[in-house]
Amino acid sequence: MIKINENFLKLQDSYLFSTIAKKVAEFQENNPDKKVIKLGIGDVTRPIPKAIADAMKNAVEEMENPNEFKGYGPEQGYEFLRNKIVENDYKKRGINIEIDEVFVSDGAKCDTGNIVDLFSKDNKVAITDPVYPVYLDTNVMSGRTGEYNDQTGMYDNIVYMPCNSENNFEPELPKQRPDMIYLCLPNNPTGTVLNKNQLKKWIDYAKENRSIILFDSAYEAFITQEDIPHSIYEIEGAKEVAIEFRSFSKTAGFTGIRCAYTVVPKELKAYTEKGEEISLNKLWNRRQCTKFNGVSYITQKGAEAVYSENGQKQIKENIEYYMENARIIREGLKKAGYETFGGINAPYIWLKTPNNMKSWDFFDELLTKYNIVGTPGVGFGPNGEGYFRLTAFGSRENTIEAMKRLSKL
Ligand code: MLT
């Protein structure tokens, strides 16, 4: 008899964004005359910049040419792209990352999900609450959690670190020692950030406890304020304790094209049962070579163009466009009497629901009365209850229209 991985049965019925998409599709089917504005999933709406599109077109032409055609590429990514990453994303910030510490992939969602392959099932996992659901669900799937508790909305054997308006969205250092600590900064879903001193506490804590930090900085390009670290490696000692995940998705409009990268420093070690030190860089390389055949050449040529002069100028224009949307949302909500968080260094605005309304009730009300889609805070964890997320990735026109509708709430 074929048996399943029963850990999958511990998962909640469906992935958050699929549940939302289904609810919205149903509503639209029953109300075809209504213009629904989608500010739910953080998906970009601006087309890819011309410099990137041109580079991809050239790459397609190369592939047509018998002398330039390319088959399998390196599993870790082409050197031309990894060099640009090292030079621009790290060296320019005074960080020394070597090319063989960079692994190009088809998305930070996949990488943050796949990284769990490297770690023992016995490891204790700490997540912020609310949290990007991939970190939690992939640990559920791989058996690192107990059962889901309907009463608390939490899984057993996970360290939840509440982030809410009471603690200014700064997670407390856990009292119970975790092995794997997930941090996403700028944060999805709350749009909030930690400064260098706040982040340094985590590096020190991870060192003291021989834990590892899985640092998702997919939204670093949206940082507007000084003193907010773009990379965890801006903080001394981080290379000994942290893996960093980066993405071209939101930065350069690649949500549909798919390209990201993960940095696994060579200093970073984890241990065998017997206490022997093992390089995680080597393990990740081994894992990728076995399970992944690299990102397409055409895509990587597009990603390389992100770092060209025109590419930089054009992605900056898009990022500014989205951050202007964020400002419109923040100010629109404030005028309408909402308490909001985030949206200054991130394309997400986190708001308190009116009169402590439940997140899903607020979702239903927004959808049915105002035809606006957002993401219920509780979908990201129990501490998200009573909150709601809007994304700044919509079009300007829709963002303004949504704020007009909301001001009538
Ligand atoms: C989100 O809306 O949280 C993100 O778009 C999801 C993702 O990046 O996978």
XYZ file of C-alpha atoms and ligand atoms in Angstrom:
418
model
C 0.000 0.000 0.000
C 1.398 3.356 -1.010
C 1.614 5.686 1.960
C 1.602 9.455 2.059
C 3.663 11.917 4.007
C 1.091 12.423 6.759
C 2.599 15.731 7.732
C 0.651 17.185 4.812
C -2.553 16.334 6.674
C -1.546 18.717 9.440
C -1.682 21.660 7.021
C -4.620 24.049 6.977
C -6.986 23.286 4.090
C -5.415 25.545 1.493
C -2.599 28.004 0.930
C -3.700 31.504 1.992
C -3.462 33.156 -1.413
C -5.271 30.259 -3.111
C -8.151 30.578 -0.646
C -8.399 34.284 -1.378
C -8.227 33.746 -5.149
C -11.041 31.208 -4.919
C -13.258 33.513 -2.857
C -12.657 36.377 -5.270
C -13.322 34.228 -8.346
C -16.644 33.095 -6.821
C -17.631 36.674 -6.049
C -16.775 37.798 -9.558
C -18.730 34.987 -11.116
C -21.826 35.947 -9.129
C -21.286 39.674 -9.657
C -19.942 40.107 -13.185
C -20.905 43.798 -13.255
C -18.708 44.730 -10.265
C -15.204 46.118 -10.799
C -13.075 44.341 -8.223
C -9.803 46.004 -7.211
C -7.187 43.485 -6.134
C -4.785 44.639 -3.456
C -4.407 41.168 -1.963
C -1.475 39.093 -3.163
C 1.701 41.123 -3.581
C 1.965 40.739 -7.320
C 3.543 43.448 -9.454
C 1.523 45.187 -12.158
C 4.133 47.347 -13.942
C 5.602 45.687 -17.042
C 9.255 44.704 -16.954
C 11.600 47.600 -17.756
C 12.746 47.964 -21.361
C 16.414 47.342 -20.561
C 15.458 43.933 -19.155
C 13.045 43.062 -21.973
C 15.717 44.002 -24.562
C 18.318 41.816 -22.849
C 15.901 38.902 -22.872
C 15.088 39.424 -26.562
C 18.787 39.404 -27.379
C 19.165 36.216 -25.390
C 16.346 34.600 -27.370
C 18.170 35.532 -30.577
C 21.378 34.018 -29.244
C 19.491 30.817 -28.546
C 18.357 30.732 -32.203
C 21.935 30.961 -33.357
C 23.651 27.553 -33.687
C 26.953 29.056 -32.521
C 25.526 30.668 -29.405
C 22.824 28.222 -28.381
C 23.034 27.027 -24.782
C 21.703 23.879 -23.174
C 21.917 23.196 -19.442
C 23.511 26.030 -17.545
C 25.317 25.823 -14.207
C 22.936 24.791 -11.417
C 24.240 27.672 -9.297
C 23.599 30.291 -11.999
C 25.788 31.830 -14.710
C 28.899 33.658 -13.556
C 27.910 36.823 -15.444
C 24.893 37.197 -13.136
C 26.526 36.021 -9.928
C 29.360 38.508 -10.494
C 26.885 41.353 -10.919
C 25.114 40.319 -7.713
C 28.372 40.211 -5.745
C 29.517 43.593 -7.119
C 26.270 45.522 -6.905
C 24.240 44.072 -4.073
C 27.159 43.411 -1.735
C 30.501 45.036 -2.605
C 28.827 48.441 -3.053
C 27.563 48.133 0.513
C 30.992 47.162 1.792
C 30.117 43.468 2.091
C 32.453 40.807 0.821
C 30.509 37.885 -0.635
C 32.232 35.407 -2.902
C 30.715 34.230 -6.125
C 30.466 30.619 -4.954
C 28.367 31.780 -2.014
C 25.625 32.958 -4.412
C 23.056 30.499 -5.770
C 20.693 31.772 -8.449
C 17.220 30.205 -8.419
C 13.699 30.532 -9.716
C 12.315 32.243 -6.642
C 12.726 33.116 -2.991
C 9.516 31.228 -2.250
C 11.141 28.034 -3.568
C 14.429 28.697 -1.808
C 12.912 29.533 1.560
C 10.807 26.408 1.160
C 13.584 24.121 -0.069
C 16.196 25.190 2.468
C 14.502 22.997 5.081
C 16.008 19.976 3.257
C 19.341 20.783 4.906
C 18.167 20.591 8.478
C 17.378 17.824 10.915
C 13.736 17.154 11.749
C 14.639 17.632 15.400
C 15.448 21.293 14.947
C 13.243 23.758 16.741
C 11.833 26.456 14.453
C 11.026 30.049 15.430
C 8.811 32.236 13.276
C 7.410 35.680 13.744
C 3.652 35.841 14.118
C 2.255 37.033 11.677
C 4.512 35.387 9.112
C 4.847 34.719 5.372
C 3.099 31.295 5.315
C 5.783 29.465 3.310
C 8.222 29.318 6.246
C 5.691 27.639 8.478
C 3.984 25.359 5.964
C 7.241 23.920 4.610
C 8.281 23.019 8.140
C 4.895 21.406 8.696
C 5.344 19.371 5.504
C 8.779 18.215 6.508
C 7.668 17.097 9.949
C 9.235 19.738 12.122
C 5.979 20.651 13.884
C 3.350 18.958 15.984
C -0.381 19.122 15.289
C -2.345 22.268 14.552
C -4.321 23.526 17.508
C -7.702 24.946 16.425
C -8.095 26.850 19.675
C -4.847 28.799 19.459
C -4.398 28.790 15.679
C -0.860 27.538 16.293
C 1.154 24.397 15.629
C 2.720 22.551 18.532
C 6.494 22.556 18.699
C 6.943 25.900 16.928
C 8.228 29.001 18.676
C 5.897 31.852 17.736
C 7.293 35.353 18.184
C 4.386 37.806 18.320
C 4.733 41.034 16.347
C 1.993 43.550 16.894
C 1.394 47.202 17.648
C 2.108 46.572 21.356
C 5.721 45.616 20.718
C 6.083 47.916 17.732
C 6.433 44.843 15.518
C 9.805 43.984 17.016
C 9.908 40.280 17.913
C 11.313 39.470 21.341
C 14.290 37.143 21.564
C 12.749 33.735 22.270
C 12.993 32.354 25.797
C 12.944 28.836 24.450
C 16.059 28.316 22.296
C 15.281 27.715 18.590
C 17.688 26.247 16.021
C 16.177 27.857 12.938
C 14.981 31.451 13.134
C 13.061 32.998 10.246
C 13.250 36.766 9.853
C 11.749 38.675 6.929
C 12.850 42.304 6.742
C 11.388 44.574 5.477
C 8.564 42.439 6.731
C 5.933 40.686 4.775
C 3.118 40.992 5.855
C 3.402 43.968 8.237
C 5.641 46.193 6.095
C 7.666 47.080 9.205
C 11.467 47.028 9.602
C 14.219 46.669 12.199
C 17.221 48.976 12.320
C 20.830 47.781 12.522
C 20.965 47.756 16.321
C 17.760 45.795 16.551
C 18.995 43.274 14.010
C 22.394 42.985 15.692
C 20.674 41.529 18.785
C 19.554 38.628 16.609
C 23.027 37.962 15.269
C 24.410 37.909 18.821
C 21.582 35.680 19.962
C 22.092 33.217 17.075
C 25.829 33.088 17.809
C 25.321 32.465 21.494
C 22.785 29.737 20.834
C 24.415 28.169 17.777
C 21.200 28.847 15.861
C 20.817 29.881 12.250
C 18.910 32.876 10.889
C 17.023 32.407 7.631
C 16.830 35.999 6.471
C 14.388 36.904 3.723
C 15.179 40.329 2.298
C 13.015 40.114 -0.809
C 11.759 43.651 -0.162
C 15.064 45.415 0.544
C 14.799 47.556 -2.622
C 11.793 49.319 -1.087
C 13.725 50.688 1.901
C 13.642 54.481 1.923
C 15.097 55.297 5.355
C 18.724 55.376 6.460
C 19.921 52.924 9.115
C 17.667 50.165 7.842
C 19.890 47.298 6.721
C 19.377 46.063 3.154
C 21.351 42.912 3.865
C 21.862 41.035 7.111
C 25.562 40.881 6.207
C 25.819 44.619 6.869
C 26.013 43.492 10.468
C 29.280 42.110 11.686
C 29.345 38.401 12.316
C 26.202 37.690 10.300
C 28.044 35.483 7.814
C 28.608 32.953 10.591
C 24.918 32.645 11.385
C 22.726 33.682 8.457
C 21.506 32.609 5.046
C 20.047 35.455 2.980
C 17.276 35.155 0.391
C 16.847 37.807 -2.297
C 14.478 38.104 -5.220
C 14.082 39.961 -8.519
C 10.313 39.440 -8.290
C 9.241 42.647 -6.642
C 12.422 44.595 -7.334
C 12.392 44.189 -11.093
C 8.953 42.822 -12.005
C 9.973 39.152 -12.151
C 7.003 37.553 -10.371
C 6.072 35.878 -13.664
C 9.586 35.545 -15.089
C 11.071 33.928 -11.960
C 14.557 34.710 -10.719
C 16.014 35.051 -7.249
C 19.137 34.115 -5.365
C 20.284 32.794 -2.036
C 23.550 33.542 -0.279
C 25.030 30.759 1.817
C 28.335 32.012 3.264
C 31.166 29.535 3.593
C 31.683 30.492 7.236
C 28.224 29.201 8.018
C 28.277 25.839 9.777
C 25.749 23.439 11.223
C 26.422 20.281 13.195
C 25.994 16.526 13.020
C 24.541 14.555 15.948
C 28.106 14.045 17.115
C 28.833 17.777 17.023
C 30.966 17.724 13.882
C 30.892 21.008 11.918
C 29.472 20.845 8.387
C 29.504 23.606 5.763
C 25.987 24.561 4.744
C 27.337 26.059 1.523
C 28.459 22.607 0.429
C 25.178 20.995 1.420
C 23.080 23.581 -0.412
C 25.262 23.196 -3.493
C 24.775 19.441 -3.336
C 21.041 19.819 -2.920
C 20.698 22.245 -5.819
C 22.845 20.132 -8.162
C 20.632 17.135 -7.431
C 17.193 18.702 -7.498
C 17.544 21.805 -9.676
C 18.778 22.423 -13.210
C 19.254 26.148 -12.977
C 17.341 29.175 -14.197
C 16.981 29.679 -17.954
C 19.747 31.591 -19.721
C 17.169 34.059 -21.091
C 15.897 34.836 -17.601
C 19.401 35.268 -16.214
C 20.281 37.655 -19.057
C 17.201 39.640 -18.050
C 18.323 39.620 -14.411
C 21.809 40.738 -15.428
C 20.278 43.758 -17.174
C 18.737 44.820 -13.849
C 22.263 45.990 -12.936
C 22.889 47.981 -16.141
C 22.656 51.771 -15.980
C 19.307 51.826 -17.758
C 18.081 48.790 -15.847
C 18.819 50.489 -12.522
C 17.117 53.698 -13.621
C 14.050 51.885 -14.887
C 13.563 49.566 -11.909
C 13.949 52.592 -9.622
C 11.095 54.305 -11.455
C 8.859 51.292 -10.870
C 9.837 51.030 -7.219
C 9.084 54.742 -6.752
C 5.748 54.231 -8.469
C 4.820 51.494 -5.998
C 6.052 53.470 -3.014
C 3.919 56.411 -4.128
C 0.987 53.978 -4.122
C 2.024 53.018 -0.595
C 1.909 56.669 0.424
C -1.538 57.104 -1.166
C -2.805 54.054 0.737
C -1.275 55.116 4.051
C -2.666 58.637 3.787
C -5.991 57.511 2.393
C -6.466 55.081 5.264
C -5.407 57.638 7.833
C -7.941 60.128 6.488
C -10.594 57.444 6.681
C -9.706 56.932 10.355
C -7.597 53.766 10.215
C -4.504 53.015 12.222
C -1.790 51.869 9.808
C 1.719 50.422 9.994
C 4.449 49.781 7.440
C 4.346 51.158 3.920
C 7.423 53.389 4.380
C 10.188 50.872 3.723
C 8.002 48.178 2.198
C 5.212 47.872 -0.355
C 2.768 46.525 2.259
C 0.440 48.476 4.514
C -0.819 46.740 7.628
C -3.952 48.193 9.142
C -6.008 47.668 12.219
C -9.534 46.585 11.313
C -12.299 48.956 12.488
C -13.864 48.127 15.869
C -11.662 45.061 16.266
C -13.514 43.330 13.486
C -12.204 39.847 12.691
C -9.829 39.864 9.735
C -11.927 37.527 7.577
C -15.128 39.488 8.356
C -13.373 42.624 7.227
C -12.197 40.770 4.091
C -15.809 39.786 3.295
C -17.097 43.276 3.951
C -14.467 44.880 1.746
C -15.078 42.415 -1.046
C -18.857 42.433 -1.033
C -19.569 46.101 -0.230
C -16.561 47.884 -1.691
C -15.250 45.308 -4.156
C -11.732 45.574 -2.820
C -9.528 42.561 -2.157
C -6.952 42.596 0.601
C -5.365 39.920 2.766
C -6.793 39.073 6.199
C -4.086 39.451 8.833
C -5.063 36.248 10.606
C -4.144 34.331 7.458
C -0.528 35.062 8.431
C -0.924 33.834 12.003
C -2.982 34.371 15.173
C -1.277 37.676 15.971
C -2.548 38.964 12.632
C -6.142 38.717 13.882
C -7.752 42.146 13.826
C -5.330 43.336 11.156
C -5.474 43.472 7.380
C -2.876 43.864 4.632
C -3.070 45.968 1.493
C -0.415 45.915 -1.189
C 1.018 48.891 -3.026
C 1.593 46.803 -6.159
C -1.699 47.786 -7.822
C -1.998 50.332 -10.610
C -2.133 54.008 -9.593
C -5.669 54.308 -10.905
C -6.897 51.317 -8.893
C -5.054 52.433 -5.773
C -6.681 55.858 -5.877
C -10.084 54.351 -6.642
C -9.744 51.891 -3.737
C -8.958 54.725 -1.330
C -11.989 56.663 -2.570
C -14.180 53.653 -1.907
C -12.637 53.054 1.524
C -13.101 56.643 2.611
C -16.836 55.930 2.426
C -16.623 53.010 4.840
C 2.577 38.017 -0.875
O 1.557 38.548 -1.300
O 2.783 37.855 0.333
C 3.596 37.574 -1.843
O 3.319 38.040 -3.100
C 3.658 36.144 -1.921
C 4.951 35.700 -2.523
O 5.861 36.484 -2.774
O 5.034 34.505 -2.725
